[in-house]
Amino acid sequence: MSFVRKFYISDTHFLHDNILHLSNRPFTSIEEHDEHLIQQWNAVVGQEDIVYHLGDFAFSLNEKADKVRWIFSRLNGRKRLCIGNHDLRHGELHPTIAGLTWDRRPEGFIFTEDEGAKLVLAHYAQRSWQWERKGGYHFYGHAHGALPGIGRSRDVGVDMPEVRFTPTTFKELTEGMK
């Protein structure tokens, strides 16, 4: 049995043409962007590893549902979703997102532990979170680097320089945090 690792990432925005300009992502096309993210993901994530995706997995969920499923199927690991705003339709989980083979039911918040620390995961940044004053950490997305973390919280979106469009470990994400 191999050692299971945990990774974190947010805001992949697969199939979202405008994200290249909105977030100044260095790709010439959304196809190049998506392939790069898939390659980066599979370069670090093994089949049994767990990836916590903190929302906004893909775009064009109606028009490109087959492509969303195809991209999802190509990504290594057991994937868990913390629901983002682009994962919804009319306030409910979008049927395309709901139909993907997530390792667990997608949730608005996920509570977990990593490296012996308690961790609160959400798409949106929280200014106060469970276990904040007891050594807990908070990872979020949505902000695309525009909202700095406070204390032991941080943006884990693909746009962040430390994330590099790649699922990243707790140890890498918390280096230098106190």
PDB file of C-alpha atoms in Angstrom:
ATOM      1  CA  MET A   1       0.000   0.000   0.000  1.00  0.00           C
ATOM      2  CA  SER A   2       1.411   3.375  -0.964  1.00  0.00           C
ATOM      3  CA  PHE A   3       1.451   6.523   1.123  1.00  0.00           C
ATOM      4  CA  VAL A   4      -1.537   8.789   0.376  1.00  0.00           C
ATOM      5  CA  ARG A   5      -0.700  12.456   0.007  1.00  0.00           C
ATOM      6  CA  LYS A   6      -3.070  15.433   0.142  1.00  0.00           C
ATOM      7  CA  PHE A   7      -3.005  18.359  -2.271  1.00  0.00           C
ATOM      8  CA  TYR A   8      -4.886  21.644  -2.521  1.00  0.00           C
ATOM      9  CA  ILE A   9      -5.844  23.817  -5.489  1.00  0.00           C
ATOM     10  CA  SER A  10      -8.567  26.248  -6.505  1.00  0.00           C
ATOM     11  CA  ASP A  11      -9.934  28.150  -9.466  1.00  0.00           C
ATOM     12  CA  THR A  12      -8.711  25.978 -12.319  1.00  0.00           C
ATOM     13  CA  HIS A  13     -11.488  27.416 -14.502  1.00  0.00           C
ATOM     14  CA  PHE A  14     -11.081  24.718 -17.143  1.00  0.00           C
ATOM     15  CA  LEU A  15     -12.680  25.739 -20.487  1.00  0.00           C
ATOM     16  CA  HIS A  16     -13.065  29.398 -19.386  1.00  0.00           C
ATOM     17  CA  ASP A  17     -11.690  31.475 -22.287  1.00  0.00           C
ATOM     18  CA  ASN A  18     -11.958  34.827 -20.472  1.00  0.00           C
ATOM     19  CA  ILE A  19      -9.969  33.659 -17.431  1.00  0.00           C
ATOM     20  CA  LEU A  20      -6.784  34.076 -19.473  1.00  0.00           C
ATOM     21  CA  HIS A  21      -7.362  37.844 -19.557  1.00  0.00           C
ATOM     22  CA  LEU A  22      -9.285  38.282 -16.299  1.00  0.00           C
ATOM     23  CA  SER A  23      -6.500  36.668 -14.258  1.00  0.00           C
ATOM     24  CA  ASN A  24      -3.611  37.441 -16.594  1.00  0.00           C
ATOM     25  CA  ARG A  25      -2.743  33.767 -17.098  1.00  0.00           C
ATOM     26  CA  PRO A  26       0.275  33.291 -19.383  1.00  0.00           C
ATOM     27  CA  PHE A  27      -1.269  31.093 -22.064  1.00  0.00           C
ATOM     28  CA  THR A  28      -2.134  31.797 -25.699  1.00  0.00           C
ATOM     29  CA  SER A  29      -5.342  29.726 -25.665  1.00  0.00           C
ATOM     30  CA  ILE A  30      -7.657  28.017 -23.208  1.00  0.00           C
ATOM     31  CA  GLU A  31      -6.645  24.675 -24.743  1.00  0.00           C
ATOM     32  CA  GLU A  32      -2.983  25.379 -23.892  1.00  0.00           C
ATOM     33  CA  HIS A  33      -4.040  26.487 -20.397  1.00  0.00           C
ATOM     34  CA  ASP A  34      -6.111  23.362 -19.770  1.00  0.00           C
ATOM     35  CA  GLU A  35      -3.453  20.968 -21.037  1.00  0.00           C
ATOM     36  CA  HIS A  36      -0.803  22.669 -18.892  1.00  0.00           C
ATOM     37  CA  LEU A  37      -2.968  22.355 -15.776  1.00  0.00           C
ATOM     38  CA  ILE A  38      -3.691  18.692 -16.514  1.00  0.00           C
ATOM     39  CA  GLN A  39       0.027  17.945 -17.024  1.00  0.00           C
ATOM     40  CA  GLN A  40       1.025  19.816 -13.854  1.00  0.00           C
ATOM     41  CA  TRP A  41      -1.691  18.039 -11.854  1.00  0.00           C
ATOM     42  CA  ASN A  42      -0.699  14.567 -13.044  1.00  0.00           C
ATOM     43  CA  ALA A  43       3.003  15.256 -12.555  1.00  0.00           C
ATOM     44  CA  VAL A  44       2.531  15.477  -8.762  1.00  0.00           C
ATOM     45  CA  VAL A  45      -0.727  13.637  -7.935  1.00  0.00           C
ATOM     46  CA  GLY A  46      -0.824   9.846  -7.807  1.00  0.00           C
ATOM     47  CA  GLN A  47      -3.945   7.749  -8.380  1.00  0.00           C
ATOM     48  CA  GLU A  48      -4.622   7.242  -4.648  1.00  0.00           C
ATOM     49  CA  ASP A  49      -3.719  10.773  -3.534  1.00  0.00           C
ATOM     50  CA  ILE A  50      -6.442  13.184  -2.412  1.00  0.00           C
ATOM     51  CA  VAL A  51      -6.903  16.549  -4.114  1.00  0.00           C
ATOM     52  CA  TYR A  52      -9.059  19.158  -2.436  1.00  0.00           C
ATOM     53  CA  HIS A  53     -10.339  21.486  -5.145  1.00  0.00           C
ATOM     54  CA  LEU A  54     -11.628  24.689  -3.555  1.00  0.00           C
ATOM     55  CA  GLY A  55     -14.084  25.624  -6.244  1.00  0.00           C
ATOM     56  CA  ASP A  56     -14.568  26.926  -9.759  1.00  0.00           C
ATOM     57  CA  PHE A  57     -13.462  23.714 -11.410  1.00  0.00           C
ATOM     58  CA  ALA A  58     -14.692  24.519 -14.925  1.00  0.00           C
ATOM     59  CA  PHE A  59     -16.781  26.880 -17.033  1.00  0.00           C
ATOM     60  CA  SER A  60     -19.287  26.359 -19.884  1.00  0.00           C
ATOM     61  CA  LEU A  61     -20.896  23.602 -17.832  1.00  0.00           C
ATOM     62  CA  ASN A  62     -23.956  23.386 -20.090  1.00  0.00           C
ATOM     63  CA  GLU A  63     -22.369  23.808 -23.512  1.00  0.00           C
ATOM     64  CA  LYS A  64     -19.250  21.747 -22.858  1.00  0.00           C
ATOM     65  CA  ALA A  65     -20.422  19.152 -20.335  1.00  0.00           C
ATOM     66  CA  ASP A  66     -18.735  16.308 -22.248  1.00  0.00           C
ATOM     67  CA  LYS A  67     -15.407  18.180 -22.247  1.00  0.00           C
ATOM     68  CA  VAL A  68     -15.734  18.894 -18.512  1.00  0.00           C
ATOM     69  CA  ARG A  69     -16.216  15.154 -17.888  1.00  0.00           C
ATOM     70  CA  TRP A  70     -13.298  14.320 -20.198  1.00  0.00           C
ATOM     71  CA  ILE A  71     -10.951  16.737 -18.397  1.00  0.00           C
ATOM     72  CA  PHE A  72     -12.065  15.438 -14.991  1.00  0.00           C
ATOM     73  CA  SER A  73     -11.440  11.833 -16.082  1.00  0.00           C
ATOM     74  CA  ARG A  74      -7.873  12.689 -17.075  1.00  0.00           C
ATOM     75  CA  LEU A  75      -6.924  14.063 -13.642  1.00  0.00           C
ATOM     76  CA  ASN A  76      -5.173  11.727 -11.210  1.00  0.00           C
ATOM     77  CA  GLY A  77      -6.257  11.218  -7.645  1.00  0.00           C
ATOM     78  CA  ARG A  78      -9.359  11.123  -5.527  1.00  0.00           C
ATOM     79  CA  LYS A  79     -10.931  14.537  -6.018  1.00  0.00           C
ATOM     80  CA  ARG A  80     -12.974  16.388  -3.398  1.00  0.00           C
ATOM     81  CA  LEU A  81     -14.781  19.631  -4.167  1.00  0.00           C
ATOM     82  CA  CYS A  82     -15.426  22.615  -1.965  1.00  0.00           C
ATOM     83  CA  ILE A  83     -18.165  24.327  -3.993  1.00  0.00           C
ATOM     84  CA  GLY A  84     -17.334  27.594  -5.763  1.00  0.00           C
ATOM     85  CA  ASN A  85     -19.616  30.160  -7.372  1.00  0.00           C
ATOM     86  CA  HIS A  86     -19.017  28.806 -10.901  1.00  0.00           C
ATOM     87  CA  ASP A  87     -19.892  25.272  -9.742  1.00  0.00           C
ATOM     88  CA  LEU A  88     -23.503  26.330  -9.157  1.00  0.00           C
ATOM     89  CA  ARG A  89     -26.605  26.928 -11.246  1.00  0.00           C
ATOM     90  CA  HIS A  90     -29.461  28.855  -9.640  1.00  0.00           C
ATOM     91  CA  GLY A  91     -27.963  28.319  -6.183  1.00  0.00           C
ATOM     92  CA  GLU A  92     -27.662  24.539  -6.518  1.00  0.00           C
ATOM     93  CA  LEU A  93     -24.734  22.377  -7.540  1.00  0.00           C
ATOM     94  CA  HIS A  94     -24.672  22.380 -11.338  1.00  0.00           C
ATOM     95  CA  PRO A  95     -25.748  18.978 -12.737  1.00  0.00           C
ATOM     96  CA  THR A  96     -22.513  18.650 -14.729  1.00  0.00           C
ATOM     97  CA  ILE A  97     -20.423  19.181 -11.580  1.00  0.00           C
ATOM     98  CA  ALA A  98     -22.744  16.995  -9.497  1.00  0.00           C
ATOM     99  CA  GLY A  99     -22.388  14.184 -12.070  1.00  0.00           C
ATOM    100  CA  LEU A 100     -18.600  13.980 -11.793  1.00  0.00           C
ATOM    101  CA  THR A 101     -17.109  11.106  -9.797  1.00  0.00           C
ATOM    102  CA  TRP A 102     -15.982  13.069  -6.754  1.00  0.00           C
ATOM    103  CA  ASP A 103     -14.486  10.993  -3.944  1.00  0.00           C
ATOM    104  CA  ARG A 104     -17.028  12.530  -1.558  1.00  0.00           C
ATOM    105  CA  ARG A 105     -20.115  14.682  -1.916  1.00  0.00           C
ATOM    106  CA  PRO A 106     -19.152  18.310  -2.742  1.00  0.00           C
ATOM    107  CA  GLU A 107     -19.586  20.655   0.226  1.00  0.00           C
ATOM    108  CA  GLY A 108     -19.547  24.392   0.922  1.00  0.00           C
ATOM    109  CA  PHE A 109     -16.946  23.887   3.680  1.00  0.00           C
ATOM    110  CA  ILE A 110     -14.599  20.996   4.298  1.00  0.00           C
ATOM    111  CA  PHE A 111     -12.946  20.307   7.636  1.00  0.00           C
ATOM    112  CA  THR A 112      -9.879  18.086   7.570  1.00  0.00           C
ATOM    113  CA  GLU A 113      -6.459  17.569   9.129  1.00  0.00           C
ATOM    114  CA  ASP A 114      -3.059  17.577   7.496  1.00  0.00           C
ATOM    115  CA  GLU A 115       0.420  17.297   9.020  1.00  0.00           C
ATOM    116  CA  GLY A 116      -1.294  17.132  12.444  1.00  0.00           C
ATOM    117  CA  ALA A 117      -3.022  20.516  11.986  1.00  0.00           C
ATOM    118  CA  LYS A 118      -6.732  21.245  11.692  1.00  0.00           C
ATOM    119  CA  LEU A 119      -7.723  22.821   8.394  1.00  0.00           C
ATOM    120  CA  VAL A 120     -10.829  24.674   7.186  1.00  0.00           C
ATOM    121  CA  LEU A 121     -11.340  24.708   3.410  1.00  0.00           C
ATOM    122  CA  ALA A 122     -13.734  27.058   1.601  1.00  0.00           C
ATOM    123  CA  HIS A 123     -14.060  28.744  -1.772  1.00  0.00           C
ATOM    124  CA  TYR A 124     -14.412  32.139  -0.089  1.00  0.00           C
ATOM    125  CA  ALA A 125     -11.929  33.599   2.378  1.00  0.00           C
ATOM    126  CA  GLN A 126     -13.012  33.668   6.007  1.00  0.00           C
ATOM    127  CA  ARG A 127     -11.669  36.347   8.311  1.00  0.00           C
ATOM    128  CA  SER A 128     -12.259  34.063  11.268  1.00  0.00           C
ATOM    129  CA  TRP A 129     -12.450  30.270  11.142  1.00  0.00           C
ATOM    130  CA  GLN A 130     -12.748  27.231  13.361  1.00  0.00           C
ATOM    131  CA  TRP A 131      -9.552  26.515  15.331  1.00  0.00           C
ATOM    132  CA  GLU A 132      -8.077  29.885  14.266  1.00  0.00           C
ATOM    133  CA  ARG A 133      -6.825  30.586  17.799  1.00  0.00           C
ATOM    134  CA  LYS A 134      -5.801  26.992  18.396  1.00  0.00           C
ATOM    135  CA  GLY A 135      -3.322  26.593  15.555  1.00  0.00           C
ATOM    136  CA  GLY A 136      -5.811  25.836  12.770  1.00  0.00           C
ATOM    137  CA  TYR A 137      -5.339  26.861   9.152  1.00  0.00           C
ATOM    138  CA  HIS A 138      -7.723  28.148   6.469  1.00  0.00           C
ATOM    139  CA  PHE A 139      -7.277  27.684   2.712  1.00  0.00           C
ATOM    140  CA  TYR A 140      -9.498  29.487   0.218  1.00  0.00           C
ATOM    141  CA  GLY A 141      -9.802  30.424  -3.437  1.00  0.00           C
ATOM    142  CA  HIS A 142     -12.000  32.834  -5.402  1.00  0.00           C
ATOM    143  CA  ALA A 143      -9.794  35.915  -4.874  1.00  0.00           C
ATOM    144  CA  HIS A 144      -7.260  35.150  -7.633  1.00  0.00           C
ATOM    145  CA  GLY A 145      -4.481  36.664  -5.531  1.00  0.00           C
ATOM    146  CA  ALA A 146      -6.326  39.915  -4.792  1.00  0.00           C
ATOM    147  CA  LEU A 147      -7.065  39.165  -1.117  1.00  0.00           C
ATOM    148  CA  PRO A 148      -4.037  38.507   1.065  1.00  0.00           C
ATOM    149  CA  GLY A 149      -4.366  35.920   3.781  1.00  0.00           C
ATOM    150  CA  ILE A 150      -4.221  36.807   7.446  1.00  0.00           C
ATOM    151  CA  GLY A 151      -2.537  34.714  10.108  1.00  0.00           C
ATOM    152  CA  ARG A 152      -2.704  31.081   9.060  1.00  0.00           C
ATOM    153  CA  SER A 153      -4.999  31.610   6.061  1.00  0.00           C
ATOM    154  CA  ARG A 154      -4.092  31.771   2.406  1.00  0.00           C
ATOM    155  CA  ASP A 155      -5.314  31.729  -1.184  1.00  0.00           C
ATOM    156  CA  VAL A 156      -4.547  28.402  -2.899  1.00  0.00           C
ATOM    157  CA  GLY A 157      -5.738  29.415  -6.361  1.00  0.00           C
ATOM    158  CA  VAL A 158      -3.745  28.400  -9.413  1.00  0.00           C
ATOM    159  CA  ASP A 159      -2.934  32.106  -9.942  1.00  0.00           C
ATOM    160  CA  MET A 160      -0.755  32.241  -6.825  1.00  0.00           C
ATOM    161  CA  PRO A 161       3.008  32.235  -7.479  1.00  0.00           C
ATOM    162  CA  GLU A 162       3.618  29.437  -4.933  1.00  0.00           C
ATOM    163  CA  VAL A 163       0.909  27.262  -6.510  1.00  0.00           C
ATOM    164  CA  ARG A 164       2.228  27.532 -10.073  1.00  0.00           C
ATOM    165  CA  PHE A 165      -0.897  26.018 -11.680  1.00  0.00           C
ATOM    166  CA  THR A 166      -0.171  22.803  -9.731  1.00  0.00           C
ATOM    167  CA  PRO A 167      -1.898  21.043  -6.821  1.00  0.00           C
ATOM    168  CA  THR A 168       0.238  21.846  -3.787  1.00  0.00           C
ATOM    169  CA  THR A 169       0.828  20.179  -0.410  1.00  0.00           C
ATOM    170  CA  PHE A 170       0.008  21.566   3.020  1.00  0.00           C
ATOM    171  CA  LYS A 171       3.715  21.730   3.855  1.00  0.00           C
ATOM    172  CA  GLU A 172       4.469  23.783   0.733  1.00  0.00           C
ATOM    173  CA  LEU A 173       1.496  26.096   1.296  1.00  0.00           C
ATOM    174  CA  THR A 174       2.247  26.765   4.970  1.00  0.00           C
ATOM    175  CA  GLU A 175       5.993  27.247   4.698  1.00  0.00           C
ATOM    176  CA  GLY A 176       6.833  30.398   6.643  1.00  0.00           C
ATOM    177  CA  MET A 177       3.390  30.678   8.294  1.00  0.00           C
ATOM    178  CA  LYS A 178       3.194  30.873  12.068  1.00  0.00           C
TER     179      LYS A 178
END
